[in-house]
Tab-separated table of C-alpha atoms in Angstrom:
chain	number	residue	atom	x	y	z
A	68	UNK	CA	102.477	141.955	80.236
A	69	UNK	CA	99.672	143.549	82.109
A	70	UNK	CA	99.029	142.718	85.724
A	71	UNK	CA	95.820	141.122	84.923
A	72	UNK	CA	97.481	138.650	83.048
A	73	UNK	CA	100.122	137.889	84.813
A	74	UNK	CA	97.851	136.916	87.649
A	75	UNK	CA	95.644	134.526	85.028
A	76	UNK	CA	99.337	132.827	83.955
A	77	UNK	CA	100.385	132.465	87.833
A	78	UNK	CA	96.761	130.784	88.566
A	79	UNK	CA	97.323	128.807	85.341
A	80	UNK	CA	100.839	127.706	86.542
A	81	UNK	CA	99.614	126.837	90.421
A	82	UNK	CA	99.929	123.261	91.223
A	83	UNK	CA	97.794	121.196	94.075
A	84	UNK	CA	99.462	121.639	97.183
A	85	UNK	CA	101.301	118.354	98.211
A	86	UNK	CA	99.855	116.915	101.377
A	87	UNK	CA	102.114	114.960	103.443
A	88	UNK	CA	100.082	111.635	105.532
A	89	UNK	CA	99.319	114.380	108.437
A	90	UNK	CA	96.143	115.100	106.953
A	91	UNK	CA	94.864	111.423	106.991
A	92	UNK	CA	96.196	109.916	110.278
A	93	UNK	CA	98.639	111.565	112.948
A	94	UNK	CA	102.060	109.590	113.939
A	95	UNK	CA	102.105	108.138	117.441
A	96	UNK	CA	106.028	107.367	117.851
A	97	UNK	CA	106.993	105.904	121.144
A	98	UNK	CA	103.473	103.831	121.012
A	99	UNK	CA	103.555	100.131	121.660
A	100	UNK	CA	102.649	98.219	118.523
A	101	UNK	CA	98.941	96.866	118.760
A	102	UNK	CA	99.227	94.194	116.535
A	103	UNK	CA	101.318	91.160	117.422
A	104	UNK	CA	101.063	89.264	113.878
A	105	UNK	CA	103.499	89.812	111.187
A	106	UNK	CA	102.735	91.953	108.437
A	107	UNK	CA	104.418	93.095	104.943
A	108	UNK	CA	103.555	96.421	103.449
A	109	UNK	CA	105.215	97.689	99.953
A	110	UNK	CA	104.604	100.338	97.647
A	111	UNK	CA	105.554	101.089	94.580
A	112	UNK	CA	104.641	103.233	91.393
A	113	UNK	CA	106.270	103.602	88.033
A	114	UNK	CA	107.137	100.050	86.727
A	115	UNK	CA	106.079	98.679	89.797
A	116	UNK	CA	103.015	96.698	88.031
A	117	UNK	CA	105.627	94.080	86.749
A	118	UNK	CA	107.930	94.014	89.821
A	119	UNK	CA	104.642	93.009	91.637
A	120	UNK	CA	104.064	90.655	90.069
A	121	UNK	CA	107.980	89.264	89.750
A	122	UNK	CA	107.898	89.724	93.498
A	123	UNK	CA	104.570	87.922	94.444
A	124	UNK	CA	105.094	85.101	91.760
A	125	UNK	CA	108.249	83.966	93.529
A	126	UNK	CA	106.836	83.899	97.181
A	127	UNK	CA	104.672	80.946	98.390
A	128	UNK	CA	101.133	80.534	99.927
A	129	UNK	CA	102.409	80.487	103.502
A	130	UNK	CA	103.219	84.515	103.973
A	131	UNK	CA	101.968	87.221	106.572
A	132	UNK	CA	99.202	89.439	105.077
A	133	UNK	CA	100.648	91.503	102.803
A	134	UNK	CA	99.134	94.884	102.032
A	135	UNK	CA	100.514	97.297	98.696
A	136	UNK	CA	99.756	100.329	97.382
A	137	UNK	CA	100.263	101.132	93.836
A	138	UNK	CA	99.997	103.692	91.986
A	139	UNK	CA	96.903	103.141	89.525
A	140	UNK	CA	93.843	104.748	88.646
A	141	UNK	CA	91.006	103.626	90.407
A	142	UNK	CA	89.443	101.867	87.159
A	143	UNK	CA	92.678	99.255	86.980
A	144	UNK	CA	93.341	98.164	90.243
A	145	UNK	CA	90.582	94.945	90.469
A	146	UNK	CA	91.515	94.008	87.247
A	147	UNK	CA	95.010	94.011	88.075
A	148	UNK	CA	94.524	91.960	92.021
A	149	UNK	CA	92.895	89.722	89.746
A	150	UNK	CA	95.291	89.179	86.816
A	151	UNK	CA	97.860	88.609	90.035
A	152	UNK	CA	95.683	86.559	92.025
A	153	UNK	CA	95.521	84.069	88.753
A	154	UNK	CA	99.393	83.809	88.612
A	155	UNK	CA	100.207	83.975	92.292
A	156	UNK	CA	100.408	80.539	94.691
A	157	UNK	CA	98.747	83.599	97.378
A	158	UNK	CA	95.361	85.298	97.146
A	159	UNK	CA	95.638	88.516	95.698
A	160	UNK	CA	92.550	91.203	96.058
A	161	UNK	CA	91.445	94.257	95.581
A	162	UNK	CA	91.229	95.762	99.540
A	163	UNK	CA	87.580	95.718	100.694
A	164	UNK	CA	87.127	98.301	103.818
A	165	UNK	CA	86.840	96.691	107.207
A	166	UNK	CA	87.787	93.161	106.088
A	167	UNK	CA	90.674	91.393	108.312
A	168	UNK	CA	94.125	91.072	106.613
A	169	UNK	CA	94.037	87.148	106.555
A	170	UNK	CA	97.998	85.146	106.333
A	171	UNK	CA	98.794	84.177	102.848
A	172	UNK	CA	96.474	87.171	101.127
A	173	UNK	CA	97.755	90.018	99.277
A	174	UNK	CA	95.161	93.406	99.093
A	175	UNK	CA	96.019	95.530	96.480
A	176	UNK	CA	94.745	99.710	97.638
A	177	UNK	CA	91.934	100.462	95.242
A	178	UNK	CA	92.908	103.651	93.220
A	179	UNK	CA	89.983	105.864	94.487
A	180	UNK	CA	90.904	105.345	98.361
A	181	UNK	CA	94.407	105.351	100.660
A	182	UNK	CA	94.797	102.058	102.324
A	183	UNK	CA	95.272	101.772	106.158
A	184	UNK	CA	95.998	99.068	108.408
A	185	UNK	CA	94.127	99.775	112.182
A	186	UNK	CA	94.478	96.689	114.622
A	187	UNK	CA	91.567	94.515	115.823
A	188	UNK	CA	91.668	93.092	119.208
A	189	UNK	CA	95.445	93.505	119.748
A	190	UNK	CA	96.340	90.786	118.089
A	191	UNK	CA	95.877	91.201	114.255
A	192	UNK	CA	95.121	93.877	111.416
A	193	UNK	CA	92.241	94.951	109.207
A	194	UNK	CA	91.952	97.297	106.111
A	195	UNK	CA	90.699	100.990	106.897
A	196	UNK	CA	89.596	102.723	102.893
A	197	UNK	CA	90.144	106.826	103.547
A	198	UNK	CA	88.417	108.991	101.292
A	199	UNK	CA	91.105	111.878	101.956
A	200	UNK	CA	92.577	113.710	100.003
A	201	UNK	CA	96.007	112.782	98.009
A	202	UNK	CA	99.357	113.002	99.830
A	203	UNK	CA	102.485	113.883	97.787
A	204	UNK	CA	99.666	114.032	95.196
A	205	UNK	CA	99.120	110.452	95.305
A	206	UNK	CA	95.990	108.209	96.302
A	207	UNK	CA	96.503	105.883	97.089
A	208	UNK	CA	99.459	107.158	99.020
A	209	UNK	CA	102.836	104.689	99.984
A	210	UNK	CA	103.481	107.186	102.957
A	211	UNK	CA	99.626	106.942	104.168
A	212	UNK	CA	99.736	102.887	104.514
A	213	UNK	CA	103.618	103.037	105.717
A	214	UNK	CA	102.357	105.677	108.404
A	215	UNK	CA	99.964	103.361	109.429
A	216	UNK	CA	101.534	99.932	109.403
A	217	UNK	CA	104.147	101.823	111.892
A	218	UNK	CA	101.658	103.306	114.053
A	219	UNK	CA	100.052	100.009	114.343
A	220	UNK	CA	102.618	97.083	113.509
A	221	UNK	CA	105.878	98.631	114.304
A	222	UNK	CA	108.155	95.949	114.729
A	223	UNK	CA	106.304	93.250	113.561
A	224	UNK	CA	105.928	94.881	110.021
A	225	UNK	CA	108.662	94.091	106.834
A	226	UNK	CA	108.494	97.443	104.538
A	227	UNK	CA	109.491	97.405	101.274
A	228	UNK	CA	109.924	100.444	98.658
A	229	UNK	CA	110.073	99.138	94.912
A	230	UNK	CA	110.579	101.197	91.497
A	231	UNK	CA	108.385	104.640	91.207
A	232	UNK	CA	109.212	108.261	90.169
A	233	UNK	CA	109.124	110.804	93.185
A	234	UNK	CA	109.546	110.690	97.424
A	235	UNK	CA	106.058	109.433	98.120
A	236	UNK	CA	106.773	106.384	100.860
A	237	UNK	CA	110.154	108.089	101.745
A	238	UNK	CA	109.193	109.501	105.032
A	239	UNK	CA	106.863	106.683	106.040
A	240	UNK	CA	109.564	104.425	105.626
A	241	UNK	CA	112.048	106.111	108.448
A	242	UNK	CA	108.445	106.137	110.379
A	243	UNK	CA	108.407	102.432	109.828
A	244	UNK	CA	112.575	102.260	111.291
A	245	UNK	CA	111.669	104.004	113.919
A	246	UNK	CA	108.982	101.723	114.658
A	247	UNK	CA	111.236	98.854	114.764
A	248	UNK	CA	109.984	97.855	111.386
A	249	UNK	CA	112.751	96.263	108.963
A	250	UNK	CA	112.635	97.727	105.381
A	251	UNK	CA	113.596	96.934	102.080
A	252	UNK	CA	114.168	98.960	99.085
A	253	UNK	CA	114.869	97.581	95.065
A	254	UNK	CA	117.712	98.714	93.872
A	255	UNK	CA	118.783	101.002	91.187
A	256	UNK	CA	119.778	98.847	88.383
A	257	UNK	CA	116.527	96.503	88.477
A	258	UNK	CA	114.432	99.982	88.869
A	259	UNK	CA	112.315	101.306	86.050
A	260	UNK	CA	112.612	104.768	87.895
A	261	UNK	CA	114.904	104.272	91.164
A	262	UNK	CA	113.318	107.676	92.486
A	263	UNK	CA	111.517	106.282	95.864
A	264	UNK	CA	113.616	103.496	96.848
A	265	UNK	CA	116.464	106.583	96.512
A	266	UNK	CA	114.622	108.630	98.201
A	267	UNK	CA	113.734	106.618	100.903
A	268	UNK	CA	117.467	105.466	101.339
A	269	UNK	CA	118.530	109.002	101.277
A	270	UNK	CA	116.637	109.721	103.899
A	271	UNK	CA	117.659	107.049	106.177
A	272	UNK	CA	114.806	104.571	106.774
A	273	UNK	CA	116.284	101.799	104.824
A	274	UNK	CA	118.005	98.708	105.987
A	275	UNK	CA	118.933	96.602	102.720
A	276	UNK	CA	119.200	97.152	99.438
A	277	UNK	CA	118.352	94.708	97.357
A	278	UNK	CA	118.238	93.693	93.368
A	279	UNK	CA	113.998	92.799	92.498
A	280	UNK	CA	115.174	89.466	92.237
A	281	UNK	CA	116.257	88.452	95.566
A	282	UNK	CA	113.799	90.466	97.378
A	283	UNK	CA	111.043	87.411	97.809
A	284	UNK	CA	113.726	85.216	98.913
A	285	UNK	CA	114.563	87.602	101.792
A	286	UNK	CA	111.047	87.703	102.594
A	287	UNK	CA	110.717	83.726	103.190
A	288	UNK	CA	113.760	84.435	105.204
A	289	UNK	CA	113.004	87.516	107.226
A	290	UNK	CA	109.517	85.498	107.799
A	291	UNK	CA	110.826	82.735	109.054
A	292	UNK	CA	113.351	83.829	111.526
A	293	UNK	CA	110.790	85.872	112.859
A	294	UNK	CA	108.001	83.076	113.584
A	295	UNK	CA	111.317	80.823	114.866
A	296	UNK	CA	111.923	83.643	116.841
A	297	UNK	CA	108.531	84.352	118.424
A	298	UNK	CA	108.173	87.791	116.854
């Protein structure tokens, strides 16, 4: 093979680099949480369409915001808040950029944008839409909207990794730990793929493992003994 085309196969072979969420937002560990309110923040990818909506079927109107990013192309992800938002006792939405994350509302990431959560007036959250480009190959990206949710939420935030192929929302999990968040992952035998919530448990940043099943149930509890407990 000539060296002409060996350079044409390696250009043919070259993949997109794989961004990690440095090159939407930096980390600020160590920095007080700005929010106060509770928050929940999951992502998921392969098969995760149907644990959504096994997971937000069995939780009730009276939740924190709750703010997910799937993995979907840009031309599903209304049609999917909405098929949700008609089977769900919450609100589920696609995310609209700027709007406040409201208790007992679900925003879905729209595919063409990463979802952030930045804080507004200390106290609660709203939805930042960055045009960036994909991390672990991904927009939306789990590890772009965990990132955030720790830099912002910290310890008032519940994380939760569900079924999906690859490590994308492994790192920004063990950000959300460190944070103080508490996190959640599905385990294998309910997974479609158990690639992130293994990843993310590999690498440390999870705190229970737990079948798709009993995961909204943990929720309502987690939830609760927070408010009882002031935080």
């Amino acid at each position: 093979m000539s060296q002409t085309n060996k350079t044409l196969d390696s250009k043919s072979m070259s993949v997109a680099p794989s961004h990690s969420a440095d090159v939407i937002l930096p980390r600020q560990p160590g920095r007080m949480a700005l929010g106060r309110q509770p928050l929940i923040a999951i992502g998921s990818s392969t098969g995760g369409t149907e644990a959504l909506r096994v997971l937000l079927t069995s939780l009730p109107a009276e939740m924190p915001p709750i703010v997910i990013t799937q993995h979907m192309p840009e031309m599903f992800t209304k049609s999917f808040a909405a098929r949700l938002d008609s089977l769900c006792k919450l609100t589920v939405k696609e995310a609209d950029d700027g709007e406040r994350l409201l208790p007992g509302t679900v925003y879905i990431a729209p595919g063409h944008s990463h979802l952030l959560v930045k804080s507004t007036n200390g106290i609660g959250y709203a939805v930042c839409l960055h045009q960036g480009p994909p991390v672990n190959r991904h927009k939306p990206s789990v590890d772009v909207l965990f990132r955030s949710a720790a830099n912002v939420a910290g310890k008032h935030c519940i994380g939760v990794i569900l079924t999906g192929m690859g490590r994308d929302g492994a790192a920004g999990m063990l950000e959300l730990k460190e944070a103080g968040a508490l996190n959640i992952a599905q385990d294998e035998a309910s997974c479609v793929v158990f690639g992130m919530p293994k990843e993310a448990i590999a690498m440390g940043g999870v705190h229970e493992v737990l079948p798709l099943q009993g995961i909204a149930s943990r929720l309502m509890a987690l939830c609760a003994n927070r408010q009882g407990t002031g935080g």
